[in-house]
CSV table of C-alpha atoms in Angstrom, one decimal:
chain,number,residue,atom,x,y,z
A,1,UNK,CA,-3.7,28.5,32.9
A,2,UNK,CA,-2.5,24.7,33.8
A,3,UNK,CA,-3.0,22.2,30.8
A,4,UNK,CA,-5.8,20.1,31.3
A,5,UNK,CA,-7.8,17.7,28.9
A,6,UNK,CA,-9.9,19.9,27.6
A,7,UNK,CA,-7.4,21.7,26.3
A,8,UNK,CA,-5.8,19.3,24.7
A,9,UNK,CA,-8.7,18.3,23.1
A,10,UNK,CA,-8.7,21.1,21.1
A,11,UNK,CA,-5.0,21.2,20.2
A,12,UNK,CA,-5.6,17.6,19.0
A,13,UNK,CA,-8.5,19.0,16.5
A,14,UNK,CA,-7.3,22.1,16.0
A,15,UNK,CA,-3.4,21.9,15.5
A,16,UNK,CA,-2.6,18.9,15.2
A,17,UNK,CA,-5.1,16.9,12.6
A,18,UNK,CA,-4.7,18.7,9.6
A,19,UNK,CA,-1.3,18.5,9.0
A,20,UNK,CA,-1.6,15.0,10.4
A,21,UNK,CA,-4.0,14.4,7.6
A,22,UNK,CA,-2.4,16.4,4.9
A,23,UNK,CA,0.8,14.2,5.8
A,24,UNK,CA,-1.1,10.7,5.6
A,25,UNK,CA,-2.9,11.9,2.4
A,26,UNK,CA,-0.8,13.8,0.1
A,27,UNK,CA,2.8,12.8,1.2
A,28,UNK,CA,2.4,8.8,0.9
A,29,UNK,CA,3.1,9.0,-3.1
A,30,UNK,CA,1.3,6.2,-4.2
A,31,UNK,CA,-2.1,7.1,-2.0
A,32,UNK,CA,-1.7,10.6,-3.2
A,33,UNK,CA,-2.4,9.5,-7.2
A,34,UNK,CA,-5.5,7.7,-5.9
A,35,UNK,CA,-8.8,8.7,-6.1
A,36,UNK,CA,-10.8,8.6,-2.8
A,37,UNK,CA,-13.9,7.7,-2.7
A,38,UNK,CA,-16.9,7.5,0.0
A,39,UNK,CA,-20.4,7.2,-2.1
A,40,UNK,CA,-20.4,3.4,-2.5
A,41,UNK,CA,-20.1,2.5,1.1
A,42,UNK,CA,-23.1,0.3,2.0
A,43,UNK,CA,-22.7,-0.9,5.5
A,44,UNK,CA,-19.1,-2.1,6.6
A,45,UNK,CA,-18.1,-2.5,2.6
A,46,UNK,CA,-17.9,-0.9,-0.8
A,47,UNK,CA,-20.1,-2.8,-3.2
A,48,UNK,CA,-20.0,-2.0,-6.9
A,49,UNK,CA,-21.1,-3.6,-10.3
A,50,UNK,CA,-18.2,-4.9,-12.3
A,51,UNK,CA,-18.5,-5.3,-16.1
A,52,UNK,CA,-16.9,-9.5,-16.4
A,53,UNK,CA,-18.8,-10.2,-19.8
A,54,UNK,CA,-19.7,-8.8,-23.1
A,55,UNK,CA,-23.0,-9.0,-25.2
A,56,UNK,CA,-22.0,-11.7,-27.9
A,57,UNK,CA,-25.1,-11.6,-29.8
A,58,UNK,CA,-23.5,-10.1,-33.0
A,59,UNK,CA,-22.5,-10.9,-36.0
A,60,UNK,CA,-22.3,-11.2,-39.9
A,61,UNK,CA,-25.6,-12.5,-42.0
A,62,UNK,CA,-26.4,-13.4,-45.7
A,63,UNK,CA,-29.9,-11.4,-46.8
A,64,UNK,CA,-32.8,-13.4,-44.9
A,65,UNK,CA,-30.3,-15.3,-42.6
A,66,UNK,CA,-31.1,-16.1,-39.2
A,67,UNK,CA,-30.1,-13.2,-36.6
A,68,UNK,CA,-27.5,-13.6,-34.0
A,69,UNK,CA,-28.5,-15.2,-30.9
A,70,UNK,CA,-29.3,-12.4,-28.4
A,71,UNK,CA,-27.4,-12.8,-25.8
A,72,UNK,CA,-26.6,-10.1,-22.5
A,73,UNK,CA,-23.6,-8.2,-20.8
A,74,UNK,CA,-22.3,-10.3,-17.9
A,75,UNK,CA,-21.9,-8.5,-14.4
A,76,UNK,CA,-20.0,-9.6,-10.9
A,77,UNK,CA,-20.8,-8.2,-7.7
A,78,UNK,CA,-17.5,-6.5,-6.1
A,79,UNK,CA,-17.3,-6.4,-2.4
A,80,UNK,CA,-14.5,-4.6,-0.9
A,81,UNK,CA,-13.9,-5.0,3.0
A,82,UNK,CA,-12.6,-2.1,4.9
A,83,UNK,CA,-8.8,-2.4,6.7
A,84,UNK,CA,-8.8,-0.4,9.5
A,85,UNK,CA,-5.4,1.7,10.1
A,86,UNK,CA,-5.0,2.7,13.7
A,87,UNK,CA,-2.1,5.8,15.4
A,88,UNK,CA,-2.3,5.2,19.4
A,89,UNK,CA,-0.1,7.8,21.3
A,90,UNK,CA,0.3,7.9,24.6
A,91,UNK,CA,1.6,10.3,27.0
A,92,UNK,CA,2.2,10.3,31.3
A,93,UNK,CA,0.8,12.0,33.9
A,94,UNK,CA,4.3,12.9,35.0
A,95,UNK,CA,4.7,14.6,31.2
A,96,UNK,CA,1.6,16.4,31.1
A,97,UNK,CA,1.8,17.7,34.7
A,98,UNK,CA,5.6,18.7,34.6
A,99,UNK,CA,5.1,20.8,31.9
A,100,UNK,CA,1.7,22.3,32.8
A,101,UNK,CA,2.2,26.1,33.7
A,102,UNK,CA,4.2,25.7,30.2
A,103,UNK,CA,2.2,25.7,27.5
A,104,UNK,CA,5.2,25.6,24.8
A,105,UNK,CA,6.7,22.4,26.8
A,106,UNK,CA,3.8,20.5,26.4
A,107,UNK,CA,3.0,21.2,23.2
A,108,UNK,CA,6.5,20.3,22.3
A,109,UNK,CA,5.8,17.1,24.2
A,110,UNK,CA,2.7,16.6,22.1
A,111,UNK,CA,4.5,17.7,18.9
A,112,UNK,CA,7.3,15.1,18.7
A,113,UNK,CA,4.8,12.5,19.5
A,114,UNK,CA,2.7,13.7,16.6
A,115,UNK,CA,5.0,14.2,14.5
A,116,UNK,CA,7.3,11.0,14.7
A,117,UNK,CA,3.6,8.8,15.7
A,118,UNK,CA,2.2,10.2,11.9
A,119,UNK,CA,5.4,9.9,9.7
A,120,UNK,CA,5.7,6.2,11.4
A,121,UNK,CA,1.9,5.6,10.5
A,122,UNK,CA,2.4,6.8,7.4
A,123,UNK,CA,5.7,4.5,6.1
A,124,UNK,CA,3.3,1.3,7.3
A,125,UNK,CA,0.5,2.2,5.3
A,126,UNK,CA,2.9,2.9,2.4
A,127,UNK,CA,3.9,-0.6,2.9
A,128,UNK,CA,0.5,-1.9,3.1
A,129,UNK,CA,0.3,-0.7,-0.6
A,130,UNK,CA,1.9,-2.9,-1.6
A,131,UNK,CA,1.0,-6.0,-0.1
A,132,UNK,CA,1.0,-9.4,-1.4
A,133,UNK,CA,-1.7,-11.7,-0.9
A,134,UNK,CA,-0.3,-13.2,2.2
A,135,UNK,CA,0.3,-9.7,3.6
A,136,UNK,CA,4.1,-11.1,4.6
A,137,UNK,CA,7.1,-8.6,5.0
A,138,UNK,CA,9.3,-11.4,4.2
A,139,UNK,CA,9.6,-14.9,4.0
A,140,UNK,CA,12.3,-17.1,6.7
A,141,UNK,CA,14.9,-19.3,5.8
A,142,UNK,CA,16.3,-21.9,7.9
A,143,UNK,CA,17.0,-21.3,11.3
A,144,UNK,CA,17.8,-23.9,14.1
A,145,UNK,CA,17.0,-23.1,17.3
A,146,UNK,CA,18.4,-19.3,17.3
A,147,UNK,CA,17.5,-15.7,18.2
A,148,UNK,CA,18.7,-14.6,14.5
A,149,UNK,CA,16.4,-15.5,12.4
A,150,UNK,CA,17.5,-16.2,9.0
A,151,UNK,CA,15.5,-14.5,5.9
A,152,UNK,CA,15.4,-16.1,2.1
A,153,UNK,CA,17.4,-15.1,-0.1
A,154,UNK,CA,15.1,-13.4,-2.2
A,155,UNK,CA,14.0,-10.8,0.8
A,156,UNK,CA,15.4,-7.6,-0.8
A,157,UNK,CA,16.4,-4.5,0.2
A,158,UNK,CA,13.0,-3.2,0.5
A,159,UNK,CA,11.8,-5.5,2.3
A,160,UNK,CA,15.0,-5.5,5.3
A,161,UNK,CA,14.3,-1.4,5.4
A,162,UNK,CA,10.5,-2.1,6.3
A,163,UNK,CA,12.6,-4.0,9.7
A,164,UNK,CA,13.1,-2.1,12.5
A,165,UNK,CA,14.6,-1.9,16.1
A,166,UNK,CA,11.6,-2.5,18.6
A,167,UNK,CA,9.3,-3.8,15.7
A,168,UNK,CA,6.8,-5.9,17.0
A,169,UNK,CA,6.5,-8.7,14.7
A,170,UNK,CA,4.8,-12.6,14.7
A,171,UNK,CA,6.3,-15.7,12.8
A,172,UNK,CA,4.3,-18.4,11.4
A,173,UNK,CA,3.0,-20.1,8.6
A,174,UNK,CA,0.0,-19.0,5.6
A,175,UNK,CA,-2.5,-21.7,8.5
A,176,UNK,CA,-1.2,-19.5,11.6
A,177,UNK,CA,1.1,-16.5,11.3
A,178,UNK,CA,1.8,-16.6,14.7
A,179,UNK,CA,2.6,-20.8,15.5
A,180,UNK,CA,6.1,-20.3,15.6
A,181,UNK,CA,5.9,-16.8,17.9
A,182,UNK,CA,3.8,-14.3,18.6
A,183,UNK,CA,4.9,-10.7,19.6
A,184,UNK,CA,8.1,-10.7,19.6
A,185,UNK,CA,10.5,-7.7,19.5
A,186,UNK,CA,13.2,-7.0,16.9
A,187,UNK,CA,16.4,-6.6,18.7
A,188,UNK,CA,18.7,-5.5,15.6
A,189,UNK,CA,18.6,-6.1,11.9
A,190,UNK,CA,20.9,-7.1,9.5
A,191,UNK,CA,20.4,-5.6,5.7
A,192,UNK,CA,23.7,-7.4,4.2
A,193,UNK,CA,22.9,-8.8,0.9
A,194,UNK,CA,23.1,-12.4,1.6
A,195,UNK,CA,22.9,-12.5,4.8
A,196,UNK,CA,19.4,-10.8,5.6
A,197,UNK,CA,18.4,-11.5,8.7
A,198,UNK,CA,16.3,-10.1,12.2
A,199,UNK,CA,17.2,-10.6,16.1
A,200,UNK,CA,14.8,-11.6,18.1
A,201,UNK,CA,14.4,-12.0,22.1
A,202,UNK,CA,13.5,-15.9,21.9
A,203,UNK,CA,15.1,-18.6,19.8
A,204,UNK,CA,13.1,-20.3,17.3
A,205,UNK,CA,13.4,-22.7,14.2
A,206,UNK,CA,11.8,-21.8,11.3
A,207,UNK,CA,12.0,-23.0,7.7
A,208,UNK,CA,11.4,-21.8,4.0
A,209,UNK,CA,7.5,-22.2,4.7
A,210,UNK,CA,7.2,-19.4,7.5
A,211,UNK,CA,6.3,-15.6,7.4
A,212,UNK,CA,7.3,-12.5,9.3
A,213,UNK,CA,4.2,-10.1,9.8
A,214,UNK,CA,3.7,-6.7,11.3
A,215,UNK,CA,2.1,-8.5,15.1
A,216,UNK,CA,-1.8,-8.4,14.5
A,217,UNK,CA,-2.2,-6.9,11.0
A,218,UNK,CA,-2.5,-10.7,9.9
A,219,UNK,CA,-5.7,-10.6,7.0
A,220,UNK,CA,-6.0,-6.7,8.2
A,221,UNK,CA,-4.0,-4.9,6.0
A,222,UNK,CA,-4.7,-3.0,2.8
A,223,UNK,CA,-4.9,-4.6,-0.3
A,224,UNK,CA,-2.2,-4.1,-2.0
A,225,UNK,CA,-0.6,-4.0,-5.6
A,226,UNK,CA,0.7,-7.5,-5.7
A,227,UNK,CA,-3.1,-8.8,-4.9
A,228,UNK,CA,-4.7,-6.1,-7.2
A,229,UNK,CA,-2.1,-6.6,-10.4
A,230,UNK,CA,-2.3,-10.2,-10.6
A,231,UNK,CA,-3.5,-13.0,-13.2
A,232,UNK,CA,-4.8,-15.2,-10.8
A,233,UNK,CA,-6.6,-15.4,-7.6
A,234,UNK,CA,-10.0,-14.4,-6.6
A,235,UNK,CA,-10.1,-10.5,-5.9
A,236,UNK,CA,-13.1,-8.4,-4.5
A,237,UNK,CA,-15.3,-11.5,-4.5
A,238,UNK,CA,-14.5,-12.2,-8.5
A,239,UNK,CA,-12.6,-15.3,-9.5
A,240,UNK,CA,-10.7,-15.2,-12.7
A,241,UNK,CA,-10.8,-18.6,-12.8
A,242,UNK,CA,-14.9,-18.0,-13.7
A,243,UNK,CA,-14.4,-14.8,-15.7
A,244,UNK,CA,-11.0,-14.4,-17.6
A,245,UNK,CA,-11.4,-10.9,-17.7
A,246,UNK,CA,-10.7,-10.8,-14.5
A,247,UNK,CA,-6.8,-10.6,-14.4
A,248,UNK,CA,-4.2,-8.4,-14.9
A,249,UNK,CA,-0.9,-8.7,-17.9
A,250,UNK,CA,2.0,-10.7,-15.8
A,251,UNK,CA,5.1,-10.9,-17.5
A,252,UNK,CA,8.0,-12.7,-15.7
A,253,UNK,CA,11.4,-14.2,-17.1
A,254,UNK,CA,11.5,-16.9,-14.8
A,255,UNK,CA,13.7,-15.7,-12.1
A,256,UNK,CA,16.0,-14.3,-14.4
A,257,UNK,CA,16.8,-10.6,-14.3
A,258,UNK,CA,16.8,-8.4,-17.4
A,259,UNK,CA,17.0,-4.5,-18.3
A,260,UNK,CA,13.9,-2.1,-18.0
A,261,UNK,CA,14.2,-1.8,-21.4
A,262,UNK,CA,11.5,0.8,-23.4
A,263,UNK,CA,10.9,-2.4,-25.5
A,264,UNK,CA,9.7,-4.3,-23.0
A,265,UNK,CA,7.9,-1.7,-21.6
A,266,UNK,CA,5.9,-1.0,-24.8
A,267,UNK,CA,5.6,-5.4,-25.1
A,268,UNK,CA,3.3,-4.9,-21.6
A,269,UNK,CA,1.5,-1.6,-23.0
A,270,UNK,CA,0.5,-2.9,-25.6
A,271,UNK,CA,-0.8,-6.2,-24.1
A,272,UNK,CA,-2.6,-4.5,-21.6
A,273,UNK,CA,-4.4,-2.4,-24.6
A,274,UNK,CA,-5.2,-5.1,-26.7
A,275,UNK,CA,-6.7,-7.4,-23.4
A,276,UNK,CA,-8.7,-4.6,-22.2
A,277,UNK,CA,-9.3,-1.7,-24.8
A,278,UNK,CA,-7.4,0.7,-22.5
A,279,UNK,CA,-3.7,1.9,-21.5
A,280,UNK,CA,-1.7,2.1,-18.2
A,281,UNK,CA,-0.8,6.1,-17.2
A,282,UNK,CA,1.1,5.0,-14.7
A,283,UNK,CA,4.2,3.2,-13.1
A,284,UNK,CA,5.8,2.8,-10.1
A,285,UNK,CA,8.6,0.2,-9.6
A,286,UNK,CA,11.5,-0.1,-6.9
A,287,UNK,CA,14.2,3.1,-6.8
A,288,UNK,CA,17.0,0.5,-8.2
A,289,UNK,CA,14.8,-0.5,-11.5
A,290,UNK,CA,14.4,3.5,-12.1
A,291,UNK,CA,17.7,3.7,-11.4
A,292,UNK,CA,18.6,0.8,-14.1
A,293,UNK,CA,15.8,2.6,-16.6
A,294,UNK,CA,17.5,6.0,-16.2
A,295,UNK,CA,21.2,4.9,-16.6
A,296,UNK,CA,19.8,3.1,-20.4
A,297,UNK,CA,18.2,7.2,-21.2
A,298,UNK,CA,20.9,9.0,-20.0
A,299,UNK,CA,23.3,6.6,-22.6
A,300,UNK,CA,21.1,7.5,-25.7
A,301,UNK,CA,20.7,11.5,-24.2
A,302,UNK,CA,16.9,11.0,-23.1
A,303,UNK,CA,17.5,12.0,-19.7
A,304,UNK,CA,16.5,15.7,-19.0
A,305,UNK,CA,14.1,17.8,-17.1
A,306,UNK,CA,11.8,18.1,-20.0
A,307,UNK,CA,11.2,14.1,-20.0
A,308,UNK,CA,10.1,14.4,-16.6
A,309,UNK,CA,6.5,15.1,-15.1
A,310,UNK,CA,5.3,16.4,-12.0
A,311,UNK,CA,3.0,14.4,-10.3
A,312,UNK,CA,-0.4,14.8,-7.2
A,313,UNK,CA,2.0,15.8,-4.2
A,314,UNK,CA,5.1,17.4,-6.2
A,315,UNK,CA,6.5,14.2,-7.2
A,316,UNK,CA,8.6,13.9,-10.1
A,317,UNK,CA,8.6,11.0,-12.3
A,318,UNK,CA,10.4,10.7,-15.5
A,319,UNK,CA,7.9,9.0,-18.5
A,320,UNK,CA,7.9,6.1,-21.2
A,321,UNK,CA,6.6,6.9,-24.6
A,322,UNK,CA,4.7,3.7,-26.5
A,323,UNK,CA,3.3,5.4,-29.5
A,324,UNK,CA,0.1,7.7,-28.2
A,325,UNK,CA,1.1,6.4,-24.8
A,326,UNK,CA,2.9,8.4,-22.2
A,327,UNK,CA,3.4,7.3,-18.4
A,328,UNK,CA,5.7,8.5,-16.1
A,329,UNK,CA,7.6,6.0,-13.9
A,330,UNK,CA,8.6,6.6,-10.3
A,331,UNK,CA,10.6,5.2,-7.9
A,332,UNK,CA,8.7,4.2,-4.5
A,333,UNK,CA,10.7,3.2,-1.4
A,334,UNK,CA,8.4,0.2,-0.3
A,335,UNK,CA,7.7,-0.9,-4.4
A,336,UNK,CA,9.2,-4.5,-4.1
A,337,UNK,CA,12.7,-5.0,-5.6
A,338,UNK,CA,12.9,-6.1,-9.3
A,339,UNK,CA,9.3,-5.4,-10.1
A,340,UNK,CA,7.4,-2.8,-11.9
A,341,UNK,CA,3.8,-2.0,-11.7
A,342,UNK,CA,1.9,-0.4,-15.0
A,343,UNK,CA,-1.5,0.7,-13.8
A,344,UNK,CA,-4.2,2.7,-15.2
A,345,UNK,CA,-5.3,5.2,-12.2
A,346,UNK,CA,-8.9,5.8,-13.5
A,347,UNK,CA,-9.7,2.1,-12.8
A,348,UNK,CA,-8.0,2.7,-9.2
A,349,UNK,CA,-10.0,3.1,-6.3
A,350,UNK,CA,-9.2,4.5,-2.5
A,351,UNK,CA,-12.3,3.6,-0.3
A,352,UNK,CA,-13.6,5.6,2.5
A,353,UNK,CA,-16.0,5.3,5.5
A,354,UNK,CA,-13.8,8.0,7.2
A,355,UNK,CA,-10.9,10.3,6.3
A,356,UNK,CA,-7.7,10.4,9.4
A,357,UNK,CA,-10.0,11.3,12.1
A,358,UNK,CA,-9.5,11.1,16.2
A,359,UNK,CA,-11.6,9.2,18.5
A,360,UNK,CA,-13.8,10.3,20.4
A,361,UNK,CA,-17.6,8.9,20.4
A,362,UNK,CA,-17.6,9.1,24.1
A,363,UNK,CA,-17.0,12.7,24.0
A,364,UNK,CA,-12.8,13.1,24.6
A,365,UNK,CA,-10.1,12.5,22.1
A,366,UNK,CA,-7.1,12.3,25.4
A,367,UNK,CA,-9.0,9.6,27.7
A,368,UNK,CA,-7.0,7.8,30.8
A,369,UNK,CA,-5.5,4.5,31.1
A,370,UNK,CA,-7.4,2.5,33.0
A,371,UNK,CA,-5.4,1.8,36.0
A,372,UNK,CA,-1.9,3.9,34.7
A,373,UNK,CA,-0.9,7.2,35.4
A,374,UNK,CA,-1.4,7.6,31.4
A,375,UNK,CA,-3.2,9.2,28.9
A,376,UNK,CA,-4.2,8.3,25.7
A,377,UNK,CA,-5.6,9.1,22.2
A,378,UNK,CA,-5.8,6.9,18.7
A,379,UNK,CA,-6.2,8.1,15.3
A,380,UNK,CA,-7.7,5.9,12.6
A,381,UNK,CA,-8.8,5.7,9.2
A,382,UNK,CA,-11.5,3.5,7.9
A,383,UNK,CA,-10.6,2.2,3.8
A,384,UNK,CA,-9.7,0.0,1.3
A,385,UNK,CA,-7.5,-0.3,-2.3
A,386,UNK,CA,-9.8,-1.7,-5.2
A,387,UNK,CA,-10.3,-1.8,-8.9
A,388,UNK,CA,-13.0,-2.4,-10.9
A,389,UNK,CA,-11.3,-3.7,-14.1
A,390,UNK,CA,-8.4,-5.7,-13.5
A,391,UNK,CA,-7.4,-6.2,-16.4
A,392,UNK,CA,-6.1,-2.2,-17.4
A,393,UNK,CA,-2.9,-2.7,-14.9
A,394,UNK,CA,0.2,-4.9,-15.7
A,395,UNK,CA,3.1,-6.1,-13.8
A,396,UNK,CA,6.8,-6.8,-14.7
A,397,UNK,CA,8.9,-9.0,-12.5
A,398,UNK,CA,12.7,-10.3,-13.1
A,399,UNK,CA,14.1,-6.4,-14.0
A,400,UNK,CA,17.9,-5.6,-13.1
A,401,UNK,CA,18.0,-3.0,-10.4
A,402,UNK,CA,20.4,-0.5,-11.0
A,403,UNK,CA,23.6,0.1,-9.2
């Protein structure tokens, strides 16, 4: 029997989501080590209680002295946004009807677009991750009236991969991310250290105080690590600058790189237990600062299969000992260079208003395109990072990457 949409339909559901979903879930390492969550959805958000202050009505008394003061916990509403994460595949007329008395030709048609569509879904949500703030890939340098736009010094090598050939991409400032162009595609990329750069189709100038973005994602994105694990800036609707509790152990060596020593591990650790009466269990950092961290075991004979762990997903990680304290420490592809991120998962949240699902309110997942020859489907995915005590993760910047 000839293909048709109805079929295909079906295929969609049948075949082709749950790998699709096991892929987005379990093989994006840092998700996977998340717990998901859908229970405190409340219209388009997650809203929670957050613990900010504690009862201070206590204290020490002579016989027949005055009682403490009574005072009360202190608690901040948290309201957590959803992003919305979208996979839109496409396929012609002239595909689906060339291969339609061949069942195994279209679905080979369907299966590389399913296949290459989720793993390229799947390395921008990883990404997303680990977001900054801004929600920037990278930040420019100065350019003067050229198609190859210069990047700062201080892009990385995590950063250039994230680049790609046909990358649709907007340039602009923190105001407007898309002032200086909107759109445009990436051309070819240049990854030498010190010479980072992107080629674009128009020639623009840009300057130290302009962004490159992912075209639309602008305020869209996940949050991510860098906005979660930070000492400052307002997060969830909570603003440290109101409760101190509110922020995360930073610990920096002013631009300075140094080894990812145990020591310094242990100096984080242990800040983070005495600010919030709890331990990180977990750290991911850039493959280089693993690398740099596993060169310093394998010189005092540390380094062997039973010092490593196996993670959600299969992952391997190999672990740092602070007194009762175990983590392991991975290396993570998108983790930005020089930086290490100690978090305590328990306090880690992935919210959900849907799990990786197709649309199809109006009754089909494959629907035409209105006035093409074309046909169409989009997955999506409906969520959000949080935390709801801030202070339980740490971050190390200014660590040596190892060669």
């Amino acid at each position: 029997m000839a293909q048709n949409t109805t079929n295909i339909d079906s295929a969609l559901k049948e075949y082709y989501l749950p790998p699709a979903v096991e892929q987005l879930n379990n093989k994006s390492m840092m998700l996977s080590q998340i717990e998901r969550n859908s229970r405190h959805i409340e219209g388009r958000r997650a809203v929670l209680s957050l613990h900010v202050e504690r009862n201070h009505g206590v204290g020490a008394r002579a016989e027949g002295g005055t009682l403490p003061t009574a005072q009360n916990q202190g608690w901040a509403e948290e309201r957590v946004g959803m992003a919305h994460n979208y996979l839109r595949l496409q396929l012609s007329g002239q595909v689906m009807k060339m291969t339609a008395s061949d069942a195994g030709s279209f679905v080979r048609s369907l299966d590389s677009e399913m296949q290459y569509g989720v793993k390229d879904l799947r390395r921008d949500v990883n990404r997303q991750v680990f977001n900054n703030t801004a929600q920037t890939i990278a930040t420019c340098g100065t350019t003067s009236g050229a198609t190859e736009v210069i990047l700062a010094s201080t892009t990385g090598n995590t950063a250039m991969r994230q680049f790609e050939v046909g990358m649709l991409v907007d340039i602009g400032t923190a105001a407007d991310y898309s002032v200086v162009i909107a759109g445009t595609e990436i051309s070819a990329v240049n990854r030498a250290v010190g010479s980072e750069s992107i080629t674009i189709g128009t020639a623009v100038t840009t300057s130290s105080s302009h962004f490159v973005t992912r075209t639309g994602n602008q305020s869209n994105e996940l949050i991510g690590l860098r906005e979660i694990v930070a000492n400052s800036g307002t997060l969830h609707n909570v603003n440290p600058a109101t409760y101190e509790i509110w922020k995360s152990t930073s610990n920096s060596n002013s631009g300075t790189n140094r080894a990812a020593t145990d020591n310094l591990f242990e100096t984080v650790i242990d800040t983070i237990d005495l600010d919030s009466d709890e331990s990180p269990n977990f750290c991911v950092t850039s493959k280089g600062v693993r690398r740099n961290y596993a060169a310093q075991l394998k010189a005092q004979k540390r380094f062997n299969d039973s010092a490593s762990l196996t993670l959600k997903g299969g992952f391997k990680a190999l672990t740092i000992d602070c007194g009762d304290v175990t983590l392991p420490i991975i290396g993570e592809r998108d983790c930005p260079n020089n930086t290490a991120f100690l978090l305590n998962l328990g306090a880690l949240t992935q919210h959900e208003m849907s799990d990786w699902e197709w649309m199809n309110e109006d009754g089909a997942i494959l629907n035409r395109v209105s006035g093409k020859d074309e046909y169409e489907a989009t997955m999506f995915k409906y969520h959000q990072l949080c935390t709801n005590q801030r202070n339980v993760h740490g971050i190390i910047s200014d660590l040596t990457e190892g060669s």
